[in-house]
Coordinates of C-alpha atoms and ligand atoms in Angstrom, one line a residue:
V1 CA 122.2 -88.8 137.6
P2 CA 123.9 -85.6 138.9
R3 CA 121.6 -82.9 140.2
T4 CA 121.9 -79.7 138.0
I5 CA 122.1 -76.4 139.9
S6 CA 121.7 -73.2 138.0
V7 CA 124.2 -70.4 138.8
A8 CA 123.9 -66.7 137.9
L9 CA 127.1 -64.7 138.1
A10 CA 127.1 -61.0 138.7
G11 CA 130.6 -59.7 137.6
C12 CA 133.0 -61.4 135.3
G13 CA 136.3 -59.5 136.0
V14 CA 139.4 -60.8 137.8
V15 CA 137.4 -62.9 140.3
G16 CA 134.2 -63.7 138.4
G17 CA 136.1 -64.7 135.3
E18 CA 138.3 -67.0 137.3
L19 CA 135.3 -68.6 138.9
L20 CA 133.8 -69.3 135.4
R21 CA 137.0 -70.9 134.4
L22 CA 137.1 -73.1 137.5
L23 CA 133.5 -74.2 137.0
R24 CA 134.2 -75.1 133.4
E25 CA 137.6 -76.9 134.0
N26 CA 136.4 -78.8 137.0
T27 CA 133.0 -80.0 135.8
N28 CA 133.9 -83.7 136.0
S29 CA 135.7 -83.6 139.3
I30 CA 132.9 -81.6 140.9
E31 CA 130.3 -84.1 139.6
A32 CA 132.4 -87.0 140.9
K33 CA 133.0 -85.6 144.3
H34 CA 129.8 -83.7 145.0
G35 CA 127.2 -85.3 142.6
V36 CA 126.2 -81.9 141.1
R37 CA 126.6 -80.1 137.9
F38 CA 126.5 -76.3 137.7
D39 CA 124.9 -74.6 134.8
V40 CA 125.8 -70.9 134.4
T41 CA 122.6 -69.4 133.1
S42 CA 123.3 -65.7 133.3
V43 CA 126.3 -63.4 133.6
L44 CA 125.9 -59.8 134.5
V45 CA 128.6 -57.4 133.2
R46 CA 128.8 -53.7 132.2
C47 CA 130.2 -54.2 128.7
S48 CA 128.7 -57.1 126.6
E49 CA 131.3 -56.8 123.9
R50 CA 134.3 -57.7 126.0
T51 CA 135.8 -61.2 125.5
R52 CA 135.2 -63.5 128.6
P53 CA 137.5 -66.3 129.7
V54 CA 135.1 -69.1 128.7
E55 CA 132.5 -69.3 126.0
L56 CA 128.9 -68.9 127.3
A57 CA 125.5 -69.9 125.9
P58 CA 124.0 -67.3 123.6
G59 CA 122.0 -64.8 125.6
A60 CA 123.8 -65.7 128.9
I61 CA 125.6 -62.3 129.0
V62 CA 123.3 -59.5 130.2
T63 CA 123.9 -55.9 131.1
D64 CA 120.8 -55.0 133.0
V65 CA 120.0 -56.1 136.6
D66 CA 116.3 -56.9 135.9
S67 CA 117.1 -59.4 133.2
F68 CA 119.8 -60.9 135.4
L69 CA 117.4 -61.3 138.4
G70 CA 114.7 -62.6 136.1
A71 CA 116.8 -65.8 135.5
E72 CA 115.9 -66.9 139.1
A73 CA 119.0 -69.2 139.4
D74 CA 119.4 -71.5 142.4
V75 CA 122.7 -69.8 143.4
V76 CA 123.5 -66.1 142.7
V77 CA 127.2 -65.3 142.9
E78 CA 128.2 -61.6 143.2
A79 CA 131.7 -60.5 142.1
L80 CA 130.9 -56.9 141.1
G81 CA 132.2 -54.9 144.0
G82 CA 130.6 -51.8 145.5
I83 CA 127.4 -51.4 147.4
E84 CA 125.0 -51.1 144.4
P85 CA 123.7 -52.9 142.4
A86 CA 125.3 -55.7 144.6
G87 CA 122.9 -54.9 147.5
S88 CA 119.8 -55.0 145.4
I89 CA 120.8 -58.3 143.8
A90 CA 121.5 -59.7 147.3
R91 CA 118.1 -58.7 148.7
A92 CA 116.1 -59.9 145.7
T93 CA 117.9 -63.3 145.8
L94 CA 117.6 -63.9 149.5
A95 CA 113.9 -62.7 149.6
R96 CA 113.0 -65.5 147.2
G97 CA 114.7 -68.1 149.4
A98 CA 117.7 -68.7 147.1
R99 CA 121.5 -68.7 147.9
F100 CA 123.6 -65.7 147.6
V101 CA 127.4 -66.0 147.5
T102 CA 129.7 -62.9 147.5
A103 CA 133.3 -61.8 147.5
N104 CA 132.3 -58.3 148.4
K105 CA 133.6 -57.1 151.9
A106 CA 132.3 -53.6 151.5
L107 CA 128.7 -55.0 151.0
I108 CA 129.0 -57.4 154.0
A109 CA 130.6 -54.8 156.3
V110 CA 127.7 -52.4 155.6
H111 CA 124.7 -54.8 155.0
G112 CA 125.8 -58.2 156.3
A113 CA 123.7 -58.3 159.4
E114 CA 120.6 -57.1 157.5
L115 CA 121.2 -59.6 154.7
Q116 CA 121.7 -62.4 157.2
R117 CA 118.3 -61.6 158.9
L118 CA 116.7 -61.6 155.5
A119 CA 118.3 -65.0 154.7
L120 CA 117.0 -66.5 158.0
R121 CA 113.5 -65.0 157.4
H122 CA 113.2 -66.6 153.9
A123 CA 115.1 -69.9 154.6
A124 CA 117.8 -68.6 152.2
R125 CA 121.5 -68.7 152.6
L126 CA 124.2 -66.0 152.6
D127 CA 127.9 -67.0 152.1
F128 CA 130.9 -64.7 152.0
E129 CA 134.1 -66.7 152.5
A130 CA 135.8 -64.9 149.7
A131 CA 135.1 -61.5 151.3
V132 CA 137.8 -61.8 154.0
G133 CA 141.3 -63.1 153.5
G134 CA 141.0 -64.2 149.8
G135 CA 142.1 -67.8 150.0
V136 CA 142.4 -68.0 153.8
P137 CA 139.3 -69.9 155.1
I138 CA 138.7 -67.7 158.1
V139 CA 135.0 -67.1 157.7
R140 CA 134.2 -70.8 157.8
V141 CA 136.5 -71.4 160.8
L142 CA 134.6 -68.7 162.8
R143 CA 131.2 -69.5 161.5
E144 CA 131.3 -73.3 161.8
S145 CA 134.4 -74.8 163.3
L146 CA 134.4 -72.4 166.3
A147 CA 130.6 -71.8 166.3
D148 CA 130.3 -72.6 170.0
T149 CA 133.7 -71.6 171.2
P150 CA 134.2 -68.3 172.9
V151 CA 136.8 -66.2 171.0
R152 CA 139.0 -63.9 173.1
G153 CA 140.5 -62.0 170.3
I154 CA 141.4 -62.0 166.6
R155 CA 144.5 -60.4 165.1
G156 CA 145.5 -60.4 161.5
I157 CA 147.2 -58.9 158.5
L158 CA 144.1 -58.7 156.3
N159 CA 145.2 -56.3 153.5
G160 CA 147.5 -57.9 151.0
T161 CA 148.1 -54.7 149.0
S162 CA 149.5 -52.7 152.0
N163 CA 151.5 -55.7 153.1
F164 CA 153.1 -56.1 149.7
I165 CA 154.0 -52.4 149.6
L166 CA 155.5 -52.5 153.2
T167 CA 157.5 -55.6 152.3
R168 CA 158.9 -54.1 149.1
M169 CA 159.8 -50.9 151.0
E170 CA 161.8 -53.0 153.6
M171 CA 163.8 -54.2 150.6
G172 CA 164.7 -50.7 149.7
L173 CA 162.0 -49.6 147.2
S174 CA 160.4 -46.1 147.6
F175 CA 156.7 -46.0 148.4
D176 CA 155.9 -44.8 144.9
G177 CA 158.0 -47.6 143.4
A178 CA 156.4 -50.2 145.6
L179 CA 152.9 -49.0 144.7
R180 CA 153.8 -49.0 141.0
E181 CA 155.0 -52.6 141.3
A182 CA 151.8 -53.6 143.2
R183 CA 149.7 -52.1 140.4
E184 CA 151.8 -53.7 137.6
R185 CA 151.4 -57.1 139.3
G186 CA 147.7 -56.7 139.7
F187 CA 147.8 -56.5 143.5
A188 CA 146.5 -52.9 143.8
E189 CA 143.4 -51.4 142.4
A190 CA 143.4 -48.3 140.3
D191 CA 142.5 -46.4 143.4
P192 CA 144.3 -48.1 146.3
A193 CA 143.1 -45.5 148.9
R194 CA 140.9 -48.0 150.8
D195 CA 143.9 -50.4 151.2
L196 CA 146.4 -47.8 152.3
D197 CA 144.2 -45.8 154.7
G198 CA 143.0 -49.0 156.5
R199 CA 139.3 -48.9 155.4
D200 CA 139.6 -52.3 153.6
A201 CA 141.1 -54.0 156.7
A202 CA 138.5 -52.2 158.9
D203 CA 135.7 -53.7 156.8
K204 CA 137.2 -57.1 157.2
I205 CA 137.8 -57.0 161.0
A206 CA 134.2 -55.7 161.4
I207 CA 133.0 -58.8 159.6
L208 CA 135.2 -61.1 161.7
A209 CA 134.0 -59.3 164.9
W210 CA 130.4 -60.0 163.8
L211 CA 131.1 -63.7 163.3
A212 CA 133.0 -64.0 166.6
Y213 CA 130.8 -61.9 168.8
G214 CA 127.5 -61.3 167.1
I215 CA 128.0 -57.6 167.0
D216 CA 126.6 -56.0 163.8
P217 CA 129.6 -54.9 161.7
T218 CA 128.1 -51.4 161.2
V219 CA 128.3 -50.7 165.0
V220 CA 131.9 -52.0 165.4
R221 CA 133.8 -48.8 166.2
A222 CA 137.2 -49.7 164.9
R223 CA 139.8 -47.0 165.5
R224 CA 141.6 -46.8 162.3
R225 CA 145.0 -45.6 161.0
G226 CA 146.5 -46.7 157.7
I227 CA 150.1 -46.5 156.6
L228 CA 149.5 -43.0 155.2
P229 CA 150.5 -40.1 155.1
D230 CA 154.1 -41.1 155.4
P231 CA 154.8 -44.9 154.9
E232 CA 158.5 -44.3 154.2
H233 CA 159.2 -42.7 157.6
L234 CA 157.1 -45.3 159.4
T235 CA 159.1 -48.1 157.7
A236 CA 162.4 -46.4 158.4
D237 CA 161.6 -45.9 162.1
A238 CA 160.5 -49.5 162.4
G239 CA 163.9 -50.6 160.9
A240 CA 165.8 -48.2 163.2
L241 CA 164.1 -50.0 166.2
G242 CA 165.0 -53.4 164.8
G243 CA 161.5 -54.2 163.7
R244 CA 159.1 -54.5 160.7
L245 CA 156.0 -52.5 160.1
R246 CA 152.8 -54.3 159.5
L247 CA 149.2 -53.0 159.1
L248 CA 147.4 -55.0 161.9
A249 CA 143.7 -55.4 162.3
E250 CA 142.4 -56.8 165.5
C251 CA 139.3 -57.2 167.7
A252 CA 138.9 -58.5 171.2
Q253 CA 136.3 -59.2 173.8
T254 CA 136.8 -57.1 177.0
S255 CA 134.6 -56.8 180.1
D256 CA 133.1 -53.6 178.6
G257 CA 132.4 -55.0 175.1
V258 CA 134.2 -55.6 171.9
T259 CA 137.2 -53.4 170.9
A260 CA 138.5 -53.2 167.4
C261 CA 141.3 -51.4 165.6
V262 CA 143.4 -51.2 162.4
E263 CA 146.8 -49.6 162.8
P264 CA 150.5 -49.9 161.9
V265 CA 152.3 -52.1 164.4
I266 CA 156.1 -52.7 164.6
F267 CA 156.9 -56.4 165.1
L268 CA 160.1 -58.3 165.5
P269 CA 161.3 -59.6 162.1
N270 CA 161.2 -63.3 163.1
S271 CA 157.7 -63.0 164.7
E272 CA 154.8 -64.5 162.8
F273 CA 153.5 -61.2 161.6
G274 CA 157.0 -59.9 160.9
R275 CA 157.5 -63.0 158.7
T276 CA 154.2 -62.4 156.8
V277 CA 155.4 -60.9 153.5
G278 CA 154.0 -59.9 150.1
V279 CA 150.3 -60.3 149.5
Q280 CA 150.1 -63.0 152.2
N281 CA 147.4 -62.7 154.9
R282 CA 147.8 -64.1 158.4
V283 CA 145.0 -64.4 161.0
V284 CA 145.4 -65.6 164.6
I285 CA 142.4 -66.5 166.7
D286 CA 142.8 -66.6 170.5
C287 CA 140.4 -69.0 172.2
G288 CA 142.2 -69.0 175.5
W289 CA 143.8 -72.4 174.8
G290 CA 147.4 -71.4 175.4
E291 CA 148.2 -71.7 171.7
P292 CA 146.2 -69.7 169.2
I293 CA 144.7 -70.9 165.9
G294 CA 146.7 -69.5 163.0
L295 CA 145.8 -69.3 159.4
S296 CA 147.9 -68.0 156.5
G297 CA 147.5 -67.8 152.8
P298 CA 147.2 -65.6 149.7
G299 CA 145.1 -62.6 150.7
A300 CA 144.1 -61.6 147.2
G301 CA 144.2 -62.6 143.6
G302 CA 141.7 -64.1 141.2
G303 CA 142.6 -67.7 141.7
P304 CA 142.4 -68.0 145.6
T305 CA 139.4 -65.7 145.7
A306 CA 137.5 -67.6 143.0
S307 CA 138.3 -70.9 144.8
A308 CA 136.8 -69.5 148.0
L309 CA 133.6 -68.6 146.0
L310 CA 133.5 -72.0 144.4
A311 CA 133.7 -73.7 147.8
D312 CA 130.7 -71.6 148.9
V313 CA 128.8 -72.4 145.7
I314 CA 129.5 -76.2 146.1
R315 CA 128.5 -76.5 149.7
G316 CA 125.1 -78.2 150.3
A317 CA 122.0 -76.2 150.5
R318 CA 121.8 -77.3 154.1
Q319 CA 121.1 -74.2 156.3
L320 CA 123.5 -74.1 159.1
P321 CA 122.3 -72.2 162.2
D322 CA 124.2 -68.9 162.3
R323 CA 125.9 -67.7 165.4
A324 CA 123.4 -65.1 166.4
G325 CA 125.4 -64.0 169.4
T326 CA 124.1 -61.9 172.3
P327 CA 124.2 -58.3 171.4
V328 CA 127.4 -56.8 172.9
A329 CA 128.6 -53.3 173.0
S330 CA 131.5 -51.9 171.0
A331 CA 134.0 -50.5 173.5
S332 CA 137.1 -48.4 173.4
D333 CA 140.5 -50.2 174.0
E334 CA 142.3 -49.1 177.2
T335 CA 145.3 -51.5 176.7
P336 CA 148.6 -49.6 177.2
H337 CA 151.2 -49.9 174.5
R338 CA 154.5 -48.3 173.5
W339 CA 154.2 -46.1 170.4
S340 CA 156.6 -44.9 167.8
I341 CA 155.8 -41.4 166.5
S342 CA 157.5 -39.8 163.5
L343 CA 157.1 -36.0 163.4
D344 CA 158.1 -33.6 160.7
Q345 CA 159.3 -30.1 161.3
G346 CA 155.7 -28.7 161.4
V347 CA 155.9 -28.5 165.2
P348 CA 159.1 -27.2 167.0
A349 CA 160.9 -30.1 168.8
N350 CA 161.1 -28.1 172.0
L351 CA 157.2 -28.0 172.2
V352 CA 156.8 -31.7 171.9
P353 CA 157.5 -32.7 175.6
A354 CA 154.9 -30.3 176.9
I355 CA 152.3 -31.4 174.3
A356 CA 153.0 -35.0 175.3
A357 CA 152.8 -34.3 179.0
R358 CA 149.4 -32.5 178.6
A359 CA 148.1 -35.6 176.8
G360 CA 149.4 -37.8 179.6
V361 CA 152.1 -39.3 177.4
V362 CA 155.5 -40.0 178.9
L363 CA 158.4 -40.0 176.3
E364 CA 160.9 -42.8 176.5
A365 CA 163.2 -41.5 173.7
A366 CA 163.3 -38.7 171.2
R367 CA 165.9 -38.8 168.4
D368 CA 166.6 -36.1 165.8
R369 CA 166.6 -37.8 162.4
G370 CA 167.5 -34.9 160.3
S371 CA 164.3 -33.4 158.9
R372 CA 162.1 -35.0 161.6
L373 CA 161.9 -36.2 165.2
H374 CA 161.5 -39.9 166.0
I375 CA 159.8 -40.4 169.4
V376 CA 159.2 -43.6 171.3
T377 CA 156.7 -43.4 174.2
R378 CA 156.2 -45.4 177.4
R379 CA 153.2 -47.6 177.7
V380 CA 150.0 -45.7 177.3
A381 CA 146.4 -46.3 176.0
W382 CA 145.6 -45.1 172.5
R383 CA 143.2 -42.3 173.6
R384 CA 146.2 -40.4 175.1
I385 CA 148.2 -40.9 171.9
D386 CA 145.2 -39.8 169.9
L387 CA 145.0 -36.6 172.0
M388 CA 148.7 -35.9 171.5
V389 CA 148.4 -36.6 167.7
R390 CA 145.4 -34.3 167.4
T391 CA 147.3 -31.5 169.2
L392 CA 150.4 -32.0 167.0
K393 CA 148.1 -31.8 163.9
S394 CA 146.4 -28.7 165.2
R395 CA 149.9 -27.1 165.5
G396 CA 150.6 -28.0 161.8
G397 CA 152.5 -31.3 162.3
R398 CA 152.0 -34.5 160.3
P399 CA 152.7 -37.2 162.8
G400 CA 153.0 -40.9 161.7
V401 CA 152.2 -43.4 164.4
A402 CA 152.9 -47.1 164.8
R403 CA 152.3 -49.3 167.8
L404 CA 155.4 -51.1 169.2
E405 CA 155.2 -54.9 169.8
L406 CA 158.9 -55.6 169.8
E407 CA 158.9 -57.7 173.0
D408 CA 155.9 -59.9 172.1
S409 CA 156.0 -63.2 170.3
C410 CA 153.7 -62.2 167.4
Ligands
NAP501 N1 140.7 -59.1 142.8 C1 140.9 -59.7 144.0 O1 142.0 -60.1 144.2 C2 139.8 -59.8 145.0 C3 140.1 -60.4 146.2 C4 139.1 -60.6 147.2 C5 137.9 -60.0 147.0 N2 137.6 -59.3 145.8 C6 136.3 -58.7 145.6 O2 135.7 -59.3 144.5 C7 134.8 -58.4 143.9 C8 135.2 -58.3 142.4 O3 136.5 -57.9 142.3 P1 137.3 -58.0 140.9 O4 138.7 -57.8 141.2 O5 136.9 -59.2 140.1 O6 136.7 -56.7 140.1 P2 136.8 -56.4 138.5 O7 137.9 -57.2 137.9 O8 136.8 -54.9 138.4 O9 135.4 -57.0 137.9 C9 134.2 -56.4 138.2 C10 133.2 -57.1 137.3 O10 131.9 -56.6 137.6 C11 131.3 -56.0 136.4 N3 130.5 -54.8 136.9 C12 131.0 -53.9 137.8 N4 130.0 -53.0 138.0 C13 128.9 -53.4 137.3 C14 127.6 -52.9 137.2 N5 127.2 -51.8 137.8 N6 126.7 -53.5 136.3 C15 127.1 -54.7 135.7 N7 128.4 -55.2 135.8 C16 129.3 -54.5 136.6 C17 132.4 -55.6 135.5 O11 131.9 -55.7 134.1 P3 132.9 -55.4 132.9 O12 133.8 -56.6 132.8 O13 132.0 -55.4 131.7 O14 133.6 -54.2 133.2 C18 133.4 -56.7 135.8 O15 133.1 -57.9 135.0 C19 135.0 -57.1 144.7 O16 133.9 -57.0 145.7 C20 136.3 -57.3 145.3 O17 136.4 -56.5 146.5 C21 138.6 -59.2 144.9

């Protein structure tokens, strides 16, 4: 006789709706493979009138959090988004020793460490595979497969929306046209600001740094630059240098602590990140084995994300010891890189060499590209570029910056 597990689902939009459909359509195969049946007892939404993808038992749809929590299901799945009421639902669920499964990266980046402590205290379980990389099983690889393996660094394209836009711009679309297409195809939210300014990728790399190094995601000091304010010039400059622009997120263990960043990087077109196109995500984990571990897959979308949620829902109630990690400091990254800087006419070109020199930046090339200047620097650490960029901004310039990795393999 299959064991019946009650499930309460908070949120029935793109992801939650798809999860309901998967649970309904796969009832028999889940029972055959795992010996369990899932009974969806309660679904929290904002609007009770809206049609949902599957028919639910009368009274299952609720619109207030208290009735939802009152159901006391064995597993609570959260696909609402945002910090509240998701955070309150997580705390109430874990505090009574039940399992909480979420797709919400913002919640985990802000409250993940606190929620994990709560889970351990109450012998509950917190799972969030769907929060990073959509259908790419990166959380499980770090949490379980590599649980005792020291990780040197993680690099990845973790934001499918910005990657889709950059890829479409490489094919000749304007930024506005690419954004419009991303919206029409359901890849961009109504407000894509968090995707474009790098906050979404910064949340995700903070979560991965937590899993790899035990550093609380809220104290990961990721330096962050998105593809704004001028993605068209950044992309054009990358093309002029024979490369492709990608929004890269990375974290690494150094002797001073953990460094993290999100920034545009120019890669060779045939490198693994240069070849990562559309809404695809790609993550590379360096364990010092010569060859890194690489994972690719759809970074967003209802189907892959719901499938990651379903895998978390199905897994046994067995509590796996979590990688607590020794507390380590978040450190600044001193690695020198070449940088590509696109500068509009806000700052006279003849002032730029002196501004660069004062920041300790040596210019390798400066080309006049009509309405703007395109600069390539010699290898220098980010903090010097940051100083130069801040000076250019204080003089009225709008510099766009991308890191150059044209010589490297990925
Ligand atoms: N979409 C993706 O490709 C994707 C990928 C990875 C992770 N995620 C994450 O998955 C989560 C859900 O995303 P989604 O795309 O499915 O969002 P969505 O389509 O906007 O759905 C959100 C759902 O939550 C409900 N809801 C929102 N706020 C609520 C509140 N205060 N009280 C009650 N119900 C509320 C909405 O109810 P109504 O239906 O009544 O409006 C809706 O059913 C987010 O954390 C997102 O970051 C999404």
